């Protein structure tokens, strides 16, 4: 497991991450995609612990917030967070990737409570999030927020650019995107990833992806009439 330095430095933050790392350590096997998982851990935890309005008892409530993990090829951190929050039992973590386990190498929405989409094929999450917001609008549900976590390399996929180009002018205020930037994208943009979203009419901000207070402030910043993108910078992935 990769060691990580936490900018916040608070005892609570360290304790939370140490607990989640222990849960991640219960998942073993050759297809763990550990760097992909550890890069998302802090962003996922702050979101589920302090922002998302969803619980094990409200996974079918139409008024819940939705979280879509587009970066589904490294779900260990996501499973650890779901276990810590009571969506799945800790005992199922040890079977990760097994034939009879609900916890596959890509999450399955039909097997894991709280999982909104089956994912792992990169480039699908943001378009699905746009569709989720449009679906909520059609149902007259303006309150639920839709969050999607993508990796920076997913921005090599044209489907994501089509989705972000649509969402800004459409004023999809319910839509929130977290981009984990670990320098794995093929292409770049002058001014960084946030500039790509801003050019399409989004509210966007870049923060340290290990700083819990910075993440929380960016997640909760007001953005009236515009979708929101938070670019979480983390250390480059291991080769």
PDB file of C-alpha atoms in Angstrom:
ATOM      1  CA  UNK A   1       0.000   0.000   0.000  1.00  0.00           C
ATOM      2  CA  UNK A   2       1.293   3.453  -0.931  1.00  0.00           C
ATOM      3  CA  UNK A   3       2.198   5.729   1.970  1.00  0.00           C
ATOM      4  CA  UNK A   4       0.611   9.169   1.776  1.00  0.00           C
ATOM      5  CA  UNK A   5       1.269  12.566   3.319  1.00  0.00           C
ATOM      6  CA  UNK A   6      -1.863  14.398   4.438  1.00  0.00           C
ATOM      7  CA  UNK A   7      -1.796  18.159   4.242  1.00  0.00           C
ATOM      8  CA  UNK A   8      -4.526  18.669   6.813  1.00  0.00           C
ATOM      9  CA  UNK A   9      -2.448  17.063   9.554  1.00  0.00           C
ATOM     10  CA  UNK A  10      -5.406  16.754  11.928  1.00  0.00           C
ATOM     11  CA  UNK A  11      -5.742  13.747  14.177  1.00  0.00           C
ATOM     12  CA  UNK A  12      -9.251  13.118  12.851  1.00  0.00           C
ATOM     13  CA  UNK A  13      -8.115  13.140   9.221  1.00  0.00           C
ATOM     14  CA  UNK A  14      -5.195  10.832   9.955  1.00  0.00           C
ATOM     15  CA  UNK A  15      -7.418   8.506  11.927  1.00  0.00           C
ATOM     16  CA  UNK A  16     -10.021   8.361   9.161  1.00  0.00           C
ATOM     17  CA  UNK A  17      -7.461   7.534   6.491  1.00  0.00           C
ATOM     18  CA  UNK A  18      -5.649   4.984   8.646  1.00  0.00           C
ATOM     19  CA  UNK A  19      -8.977   3.232   9.257  1.00  0.00           C
ATOM     20  CA  UNK A  20      -9.769   3.226   5.537  1.00  0.00           C
ATOM     21  CA  UNK A  21      -6.293   1.972   4.664  1.00  0.00           C
ATOM     22  CA  UNK A  22      -6.834  -0.940   7.042  1.00  0.00           C
ATOM     23  CA  UNK A  23     -10.062  -1.759   5.201  1.00  0.00           C
ATOM     24  CA  UNK A  24      -8.291  -1.506   1.859  1.00  0.00           C
ATOM     25  CA  UNK A  25      -5.640  -3.876   3.188  1.00  0.00           C
ATOM     26  CA  UNK A  26      -8.288  -6.579   3.540  1.00  0.00           C
ATOM     27  CA  UNK A  27      -8.647  -6.651  -0.240  1.00  0.00           C
ATOM     28  CA  UNK A  28      -5.958  -8.732  -1.896  1.00  0.00           C
ATOM     29  CA  UNK A  29      -5.206 -10.128  -5.349  1.00  0.00           C
ATOM     30  CA  UNK A  30      -3.296  -9.406  -8.520  1.00  0.00           C
ATOM     31  CA  UNK A  31      -5.775  -6.945 -10.038  1.00  0.00           C
ATOM     32  CA  UNK A  32      -6.015  -4.381  -7.259  1.00  0.00           C
ATOM     33  CA  UNK A  33      -4.967  -1.297  -9.270  1.00  0.00           C
ATOM     34  CA  UNK A  34      -3.619   0.093  -5.994  1.00  0.00           C
ATOM     35  CA  UNK A  35      -2.331   3.441  -7.366  1.00  0.00           C
ATOM     36  CA  UNK A  36      -5.712   4.127  -8.991  1.00  0.00           C
ATOM     37  CA  UNK A  37      -7.409   3.389  -5.696  1.00  0.00           C
ATOM     38  CA  UNK A  38      -5.124   5.314  -3.361  1.00  0.00           C
ATOM     39  CA  UNK A  39      -5.266   8.420  -5.552  1.00  0.00           C
ATOM     40  CA  UNK A  40      -9.006   8.674  -4.931  1.00  0.00           C
ATOM     41  CA  UNK A  41      -9.145   7.838  -1.219  1.00  0.00           C
ATOM     42  CA  UNK A  42      -9.182  11.325   0.310  1.00  0.00           C
ATOM     43  CA  UNK A  43     -11.544  12.792  -2.275  1.00  0.00           C
ATOM     44  CA  UNK A  44     -13.976   9.901  -1.851  1.00  0.00           C
ATOM     45  CA  UNK A  45     -13.865  10.036   1.935  1.00  0.00           C
ATOM     46  CA  UNK A  46     -14.535  13.772   2.283  1.00  0.00           C
ATOM     47  CA  UNK A  47     -17.361  13.515  -0.206  1.00  0.00           C
ATOM     48  CA  UNK A  48     -19.092  10.578   1.488  1.00  0.00           C
ATOM     49  CA  UNK A  49     -18.378  11.689   5.042  1.00  0.00           C
ATOM     50  CA  UNK A  50     -19.295  15.360   4.812  1.00  0.00           C
ATOM     51  CA  UNK A  51     -21.155  16.186   1.602  1.00  0.00           C
ATOM     52  CA  UNK A  52     -23.305  13.475   0.022  1.00  0.00           C
ATOM     53  CA  UNK A  53     -26.881  13.144   1.258  1.00  0.00           C
ATOM     54  CA  UNK A  54     -27.205   9.390   0.993  1.00  0.00           C
ATOM     55  CA  UNK A  55     -27.052   6.550   3.520  1.00  0.00           C
ATOM     56  CA  UNK A  56     -27.618   2.788   3.576  1.00  0.00           C
ATOM     57  CA  UNK A  57     -31.247   3.506   4.433  1.00  0.00           C
ATOM     58  CA  UNK A  58     -31.838   5.954   1.571  1.00  0.00           C
ATOM     59  CA  UNK A  59     -30.186   4.227  -1.413  1.00  0.00           C
ATOM     60  CA  UNK A  60     -33.598   4.006  -3.128  1.00  0.00           C
ATOM     61  CA  UNK A  61     -34.931   7.400  -2.023  1.00  0.00           C
ATOM     62  CA  UNK A  62     -35.664   9.588  -5.075  1.00  0.00           C
ATOM     63  CA  UNK A  63     -34.434  12.607  -3.104  1.00  0.00           C
ATOM     64  CA  UNK A  64     -30.969  11.177  -2.433  1.00  0.00           C
ATOM     65  CA  UNK A  65     -27.775  12.581  -3.878  1.00  0.00           C
ATOM     66  CA  UNK A  66     -26.193  10.386  -6.540  1.00  0.00           C
ATOM     67  CA  UNK A  67     -22.511   9.458  -6.715  1.00  0.00           C
ATOM     68  CA  UNK A  68     -21.121   7.904  -9.896  1.00  0.00           C
ATOM     69  CA  UNK A  69     -17.633   6.389  -9.877  1.00  0.00           C
ATOM     70  CA  UNK A  70     -16.429   6.688 -13.453  1.00  0.00           C
ATOM     71  CA  UNK A  71     -12.849   5.760 -12.445  1.00  0.00           C
ATOM     72  CA  UNK A  72     -14.119   2.263 -11.806  1.00  0.00           C
ATOM     73  CA  UNK A  73     -10.965   0.295 -12.598  1.00  0.00           C
ATOM     74  CA  UNK A  74      -9.600   0.998  -9.106  1.00  0.00           C
ATOM     75  CA  UNK A  75     -12.572   0.555  -6.758  1.00  0.00           C
ATOM     76  CA  UNK A  76     -10.733  -0.534  -3.595  1.00  0.00           C
ATOM     77  CA  UNK A  77     -10.940   2.887  -1.947  1.00  0.00           C
ATOM     78  CA  UNK A  78     -14.605   3.165  -2.906  1.00  0.00           C
ATOM     79  CA  UNK A  79     -15.375  -0.234  -1.377  1.00  0.00           C
ATOM     80  CA  UNK A  80     -13.495   0.730   1.787  1.00  0.00           C
ATOM     81  CA  UNK A  81     -15.544   3.925   2.113  1.00  0.00           C
ATOM     82  CA  UNK A  82     -18.798   2.057   1.478  1.00  0.00           C
ATOM     83  CA  UNK A  83     -17.859  -0.483   4.168  1.00  0.00           C
ATOM     84  CA  UNK A  84     -16.949   2.233   6.650  1.00  0.00           C
ATOM     85  CA  UNK A  85     -20.301   3.938   6.023  1.00  0.00           C
ATOM     86  CA  UNK A  86     -22.269   0.706   6.427  1.00  0.00           C
ATOM     87  CA  UNK A  87     -23.377   0.131   2.826  1.00  0.00           C
ATOM     88  CA  UNK A  88     -21.569  -3.227   2.791  1.00  0.00           C
ATOM     89  CA  UNK A  89     -20.199  -5.399   5.554  1.00  0.00           C
ATOM     90  CA  UNK A  90     -16.495  -5.380   6.335  1.00  0.00           C
ATOM     91  CA  UNK A  91     -16.517  -9.168   6.022  1.00  0.00           C
ATOM     92  CA  UNK A  92     -17.140  -9.017   2.264  1.00  0.00           C
ATOM     93  CA  UNK A  93     -13.921  -7.069   1.627  1.00  0.00           C
ATOM     94  CA  UNK A  94     -11.727 -10.157   2.006  1.00  0.00           C
ATOM     95  CA  UNK A  95     -13.473 -11.773  -0.954  1.00  0.00           C
ATOM     96  CA  UNK A  96     -12.675  -8.864  -3.280  1.00  0.00           C
ATOM     97  CA  UNK A  97     -12.537 -10.038  -6.894  1.00  0.00           C
ATOM     98  CA  UNK A  98     -13.568 -13.582  -6.002  1.00  0.00           C
ATOM     99  CA  UNK A  99     -16.036 -15.620  -8.053  1.00  0.00           C
ATOM    100  CA  UNK A 100     -18.761 -15.420  -5.407  1.00  0.00           C
ATOM    101  CA  UNK A 101     -17.983 -11.890  -4.207  1.00  0.00           C
ATOM    102  CA  UNK A 102     -20.232  -8.899  -4.969  1.00  0.00           C
ATOM    103  CA  UNK A 103     -17.085  -6.754  -5.039  1.00  0.00           C
ATOM    104  CA  UNK A 104     -15.717  -7.084  -8.528  1.00  0.00           C
ATOM    105  CA  UNK A 105     -12.693  -5.406 -10.061  1.00  0.00           C
ATOM    106  CA  UNK A 106     -15.236  -2.970 -11.495  1.00  0.00           C
ATOM    107  CA  UNK A 107     -18.244  -1.998  -9.334  1.00  0.00           C
ATOM    108  CA  UNK A 108     -21.623  -3.519 -10.214  1.00  0.00           C
ATOM    109  CA  UNK A 109     -24.738  -1.487  -9.363  1.00  0.00           C
ATOM    110  CA  UNK A 110     -26.849  -4.650  -9.158  1.00  0.00           C
ATOM    111  CA  UNK A 111     -24.612  -6.221  -6.498  1.00  0.00           C
ATOM    112  CA  UNK A 112     -23.351  -3.412  -4.257  1.00  0.00           C
ATOM    113  CA  UNK A 113     -25.739  -1.169  -2.293  1.00  0.00           C
ATOM    114  CA  UNK A 114     -25.053   2.506  -2.910  1.00  0.00           C
ATOM    115  CA  UNK A 115     -23.376   1.978  -6.284  1.00  0.00           C
ATOM    116  CA  UNK A 116     -25.277   3.945  -8.930  1.00  0.00           C
ATOM    117  CA  UNK A 117     -23.575   2.697 -12.116  1.00  0.00           C
ATOM    118  CA  UNK A 118     -21.497  -0.205 -13.330  1.00  0.00           C
ATOM    119  CA  UNK A 119     -18.211   1.358 -14.374  1.00  0.00           C
ATOM    120  CA  UNK A 120     -14.641   0.783 -15.453  1.00  0.00           C
ATOM    121  CA  UNK A 121     -14.890   1.480 -19.158  1.00  0.00           C
ATOM    122  CA  UNK A 122     -13.380   4.958 -19.124  1.00  0.00           C
ATOM    123  CA  UNK A 123     -15.267   7.932 -20.468  1.00  0.00           C
ATOM    124  CA  UNK A 124     -18.803   6.913 -19.526  1.00  0.00           C
ATOM    125  CA  UNK A 125     -19.291   8.440 -16.089  1.00  0.00           C
ATOM    126  CA  UNK A 126     -19.619  12.109 -16.997  1.00  0.00           C
ATOM    127  CA  UNK A 127     -22.113  11.508 -19.828  1.00  0.00           C
ATOM    128  CA  UNK A 128     -24.139   9.303 -17.465  1.00  0.00           C
ATOM    129  CA  UNK A 129     -24.032  12.031 -14.823  1.00  0.00           C
ATOM    130  CA  UNK A 130     -25.347  14.568 -17.345  1.00  0.00           C
ATOM    131  CA  UNK A 131     -28.169  12.174 -18.176  1.00  0.00           C
ATOM    132  CA  UNK A 132     -28.892  11.667 -14.472  1.00  0.00           C
ATOM    133  CA  UNK A 133     -29.303  15.405 -13.951  1.00  0.00           C
ATOM    134  CA  UNK A 134     -31.587  15.685 -16.970  1.00  0.00           C
ATOM    135  CA  UNK A 135     -33.614  12.769 -15.612  1.00  0.00           C
ATOM    136  CA  UNK A 136     -33.977  14.458 -12.229  1.00  0.00           C
ATOM    137  CA  UNK A 137     -35.077  17.660 -13.938  1.00  0.00           C
ATOM    138  CA  UNK A 138     -37.684  15.754 -15.948  1.00  0.00           C
ATOM    139  CA  UNK A 139     -39.053  14.290 -12.711  1.00  0.00           C
ATOM    140  CA  UNK A 140     -39.257  17.694 -11.057  1.00  0.00           C
ATOM    141  CA  UNK A 141     -36.478  16.882  -8.565  1.00  0.00           C
ATOM    142  CA  UNK A 142     -34.213  19.962  -8.367  1.00  0.00           C
ATOM    143  CA  UNK A 143     -32.659  19.210  -4.966  1.00  0.00           C
ATOM    144  CA  UNK A 144     -30.638  15.983  -5.422  1.00  0.00           C
ATOM    145  CA  UNK A 145     -27.077  16.608  -6.480  1.00  0.00           C
ATOM    146  CA  UNK A 146     -25.229  14.341  -8.895  1.00  0.00           C
ATOM    147  CA  UNK A 147     -21.522  13.782  -8.301  1.00  0.00           C
ATOM    148  CA  UNK A 148     -19.169  11.935 -10.627  1.00  0.00           C
ATOM    149  CA  UNK A 149     -15.509  11.109 -10.008  1.00  0.00           C
ATOM    150  CA  UNK A 150     -13.321  10.786 -13.093  1.00  0.00           C
ATOM    151  CA  UNK A 151      -9.609  10.328 -13.671  1.00  0.00           C
ATOM    152  CA  UNK A 152      -7.591  12.862 -15.621  1.00  0.00           C
ATOM    153  CA  UNK A 153      -6.818  10.253 -18.289  1.00  0.00           C
ATOM    154  CA  UNK A 154     -10.540   9.932 -18.961  1.00  0.00           C
ATOM    155  CA  UNK A 155     -10.326  13.387 -20.499  1.00  0.00           C
ATOM    156  CA  UNK A 156      -8.558  11.662 -23.391  1.00  0.00           C
ATOM    157  CA  UNK A 157     -12.028  10.317 -24.244  1.00  0.00           C
ATOM    158  CA  UNK A 158     -14.192  12.413 -26.553  1.00  0.00           C
ATOM    159  CA  UNK A 159     -17.374  11.367 -24.761  1.00  0.00           C
ATOM    160  CA  UNK A 160     -16.338  13.382 -21.715  1.00  0.00           C
ATOM    161  CA  UNK A 161     -15.674  16.506 -23.771  1.00  0.00           C
ATOM    162  CA  UNK A 162     -19.079  16.220 -25.384  1.00  0.00           C
ATOM    163  CA  UNK A 163     -20.677  15.937 -21.942  1.00  0.00           C
ATOM    164  CA  UNK A 164     -18.837  18.874 -20.384  1.00  0.00           C
ATOM    165  CA  UNK A 165     -19.429  21.000 -23.493  1.00  0.00           C
ATOM    166  CA  UNK A 166     -23.167  20.362 -23.131  1.00  0.00           C
ATOM    167  CA  UNK A 167     -23.461  20.724 -19.364  1.00  0.00           C
ATOM    168  CA  UNK A 168     -22.101  24.277 -19.118  1.00  0.00           C
ATOM    169  CA  UNK A 169     -24.429  26.007 -21.573  1.00  0.00           C
ATOM    170  CA  UNK A 170     -27.333  23.877 -20.261  1.00  0.00           C
ATOM    171  CA  UNK A 171     -26.733  25.315 -16.781  1.00  0.00           C
ATOM    172  CA  UNK A 172     -26.742  21.928 -15.032  1.00  0.00           C
ATOM    173  CA  UNK A 173     -26.248  23.296 -11.520  1.00  0.00           C
ATOM    174  CA  UNK A 174     -27.000  19.909  -9.944  1.00  0.00           C
ATOM    175  CA  UNK A 175     -23.939  18.397 -11.638  1.00  0.00           C
ATOM    176  CA  UNK A 176     -20.592  18.124  -9.828  1.00  0.00           C
ATOM    177  CA  UNK A 177     -17.431  16.516 -11.197  1.00  0.00           C
ATOM    178  CA  UNK A 178     -14.340  15.553  -9.220  1.00  0.00           C
ATOM    179  CA  UNK A 179     -11.295  15.063 -11.452  1.00  0.00           C
ATOM    180  CA  UNK A 180      -8.433  13.111  -9.876  1.00  0.00           C
ATOM    181  CA  UNK A 181      -5.342  14.594 -11.502  1.00  0.00           C
ATOM    182  CA  UNK A 182      -2.348  12.304 -11.037  1.00  0.00           C
ATOM    183  CA  UNK A 183      -0.624  13.410 -14.246  1.00  0.00           C
ATOM    184  CA  UNK A 184      -1.707  10.370 -16.252  1.00  0.00           C
ATOM    185  CA  UNK A 185      -3.511  12.173 -19.080  1.00  0.00           C
ATOM    186  CA  UNK A 186      -2.015  12.162 -22.554  1.00  0.00           C
ATOM    187  CA  UNK A 187      -3.126  15.692 -23.367  1.00  0.00           C
ATOM    188  CA  UNK A 188      -3.016  18.948 -21.434  1.00  0.00           C
ATOM    189  CA  UNK A 189      -4.619  22.377 -21.557  1.00  0.00           C
ATOM    190  CA  UNK A 190      -3.119  25.846 -21.119  1.00  0.00           C
ATOM    191  CA  UNK A 191      -3.941  26.805 -17.550  1.00  0.00           C
ATOM    192  CA  UNK A 192      -4.571  23.219 -16.485  1.00  0.00           C
ATOM    193  CA  UNK A 193      -7.576  20.905 -16.428  1.00  0.00           C
ATOM    194  CA  UNK A 194      -9.819  23.422 -14.649  1.00  0.00           C
ATOM    195  CA  UNK A 195      -9.425  25.807 -17.580  1.00  0.00           C
ATOM    196  CA  UNK A 196     -11.029  23.231 -19.897  1.00  0.00           C
ATOM    197  CA  UNK A 197     -14.161  23.180 -17.751  1.00  0.00           C
ATOM    198  CA  UNK A 198     -14.204  26.958 -17.322  1.00  0.00           C
ATOM    199  CA  UNK A 199     -14.050  27.417 -21.093  1.00  0.00           C
ATOM    200  CA  UNK A 200     -17.270  25.418 -21.326  1.00  0.00           C
ATOM    201  CA  UNK A 201     -19.055  27.555 -18.748  1.00  0.00           C
ATOM    202  CA  UNK A 202     -18.400  25.518 -15.605  1.00  0.00           C
ATOM    203  CA  UNK A 203     -17.392  26.768 -12.176  1.00  0.00           C
ATOM    204  CA  UNK A 204     -14.027  25.096 -11.560  1.00  0.00           C
ATOM    205  CA  UNK A 205     -11.288  24.996  -8.925  1.00  0.00           C
ATOM    206  CA  UNK A 206      -8.037  23.094  -8.421  1.00  0.00           C
ATOM    207  CA  UNK A 207      -7.090  21.927  -4.923  1.00  0.00           C
ATOM    208  CA  UNK A 208      -4.634  19.619  -3.195  1.00  0.00           C
ATOM    209  CA  UNK A 209      -6.292  16.217  -3.404  1.00  0.00           C
ATOM    210  CA  UNK A 210      -4.991  15.192   0.040  1.00  0.00           C
ATOM    211  CA  UNK A 211      -6.143  18.306   1.907  1.00  0.00           C
ATOM    212  CA  UNK A 212      -9.497  17.457   3.458  1.00  0.00           C
ATOM    213  CA  UNK A 213     -10.467  21.014   4.350  1.00  0.00           C
ATOM    214  CA  UNK A 214      -9.561  22.300   0.878  1.00  0.00           C
ATOM    215  CA  UNK A 215     -11.592  19.505  -0.697  1.00  0.00           C
ATOM    216  CA  UNK A 216     -14.588  20.238   1.515  1.00  0.00           C
ATOM    217  CA  UNK A 217     -14.461  23.967   0.784  1.00  0.00           C
ATOM    218  CA  UNK A 218     -14.263  23.300  -2.956  1.00  0.00           C
ATOM    219  CA  UNK A 219     -17.076  20.752  -2.826  1.00  0.00           C
ATOM    220  CA  UNK A 220     -19.419  23.131  -1.031  1.00  0.00           C
ATOM    221  CA  UNK A 221     -18.590  26.391  -2.812  1.00  0.00           C
ATOM    222  CA  UNK A 222     -21.675  28.023  -4.380  1.00  0.00           C
ATOM    223  CA  UNK A 223     -21.950  27.940  -8.176  1.00  0.00           C
ATOM    224  CA  UNK A 224     -25.393  29.303  -9.104  1.00  0.00           C
ATOM    225  CA  UNK A 225     -26.553  28.389 -12.582  1.00  0.00           C
ATOM    226  CA  UNK A 226     -23.414  26.426 -13.482  1.00  0.00           C
ATOM    227  CA  UNK A 227     -22.091  22.890 -13.043  1.00  0.00           C
ATOM    228  CA  UNK A 228     -19.096  22.537 -10.731  1.00  0.00           C
ATOM    229  CA  UNK A 229     -15.728  20.843 -11.307  1.00  0.00           C
ATOM    230  CA  UNK A 230     -13.154  20.208  -8.579  1.00  0.00           C
ATOM    231  CA  UNK A 231      -9.729  19.127  -9.817  1.00  0.00           C
ATOM    232  CA  UNK A 232      -7.960  17.198  -7.037  1.00  0.00           C
ATOM    233  CA  UNK A 233      -4.194  17.130  -7.606  1.00  0.00           C
ATOM    234  CA  UNK A 234      -2.420  14.091  -6.177  1.00  0.00           C
ATOM    235  CA  UNK A 235       1.027  12.560  -6.597  1.00  0.00           C
ATOM    236  CA  UNK A 236       1.752  10.943  -9.969  1.00  0.00           C
ATOM    237  CA  UNK A 237       0.768   7.287 -10.106  1.00  0.00           C
ATOM    238  CA  UNK A 238       3.415   4.619  -9.702  1.00  0.00           C
ATOM    239  CA  UNK A 239       4.894   3.309 -12.966  1.00  0.00           C
TER     240      UNK A 239
END
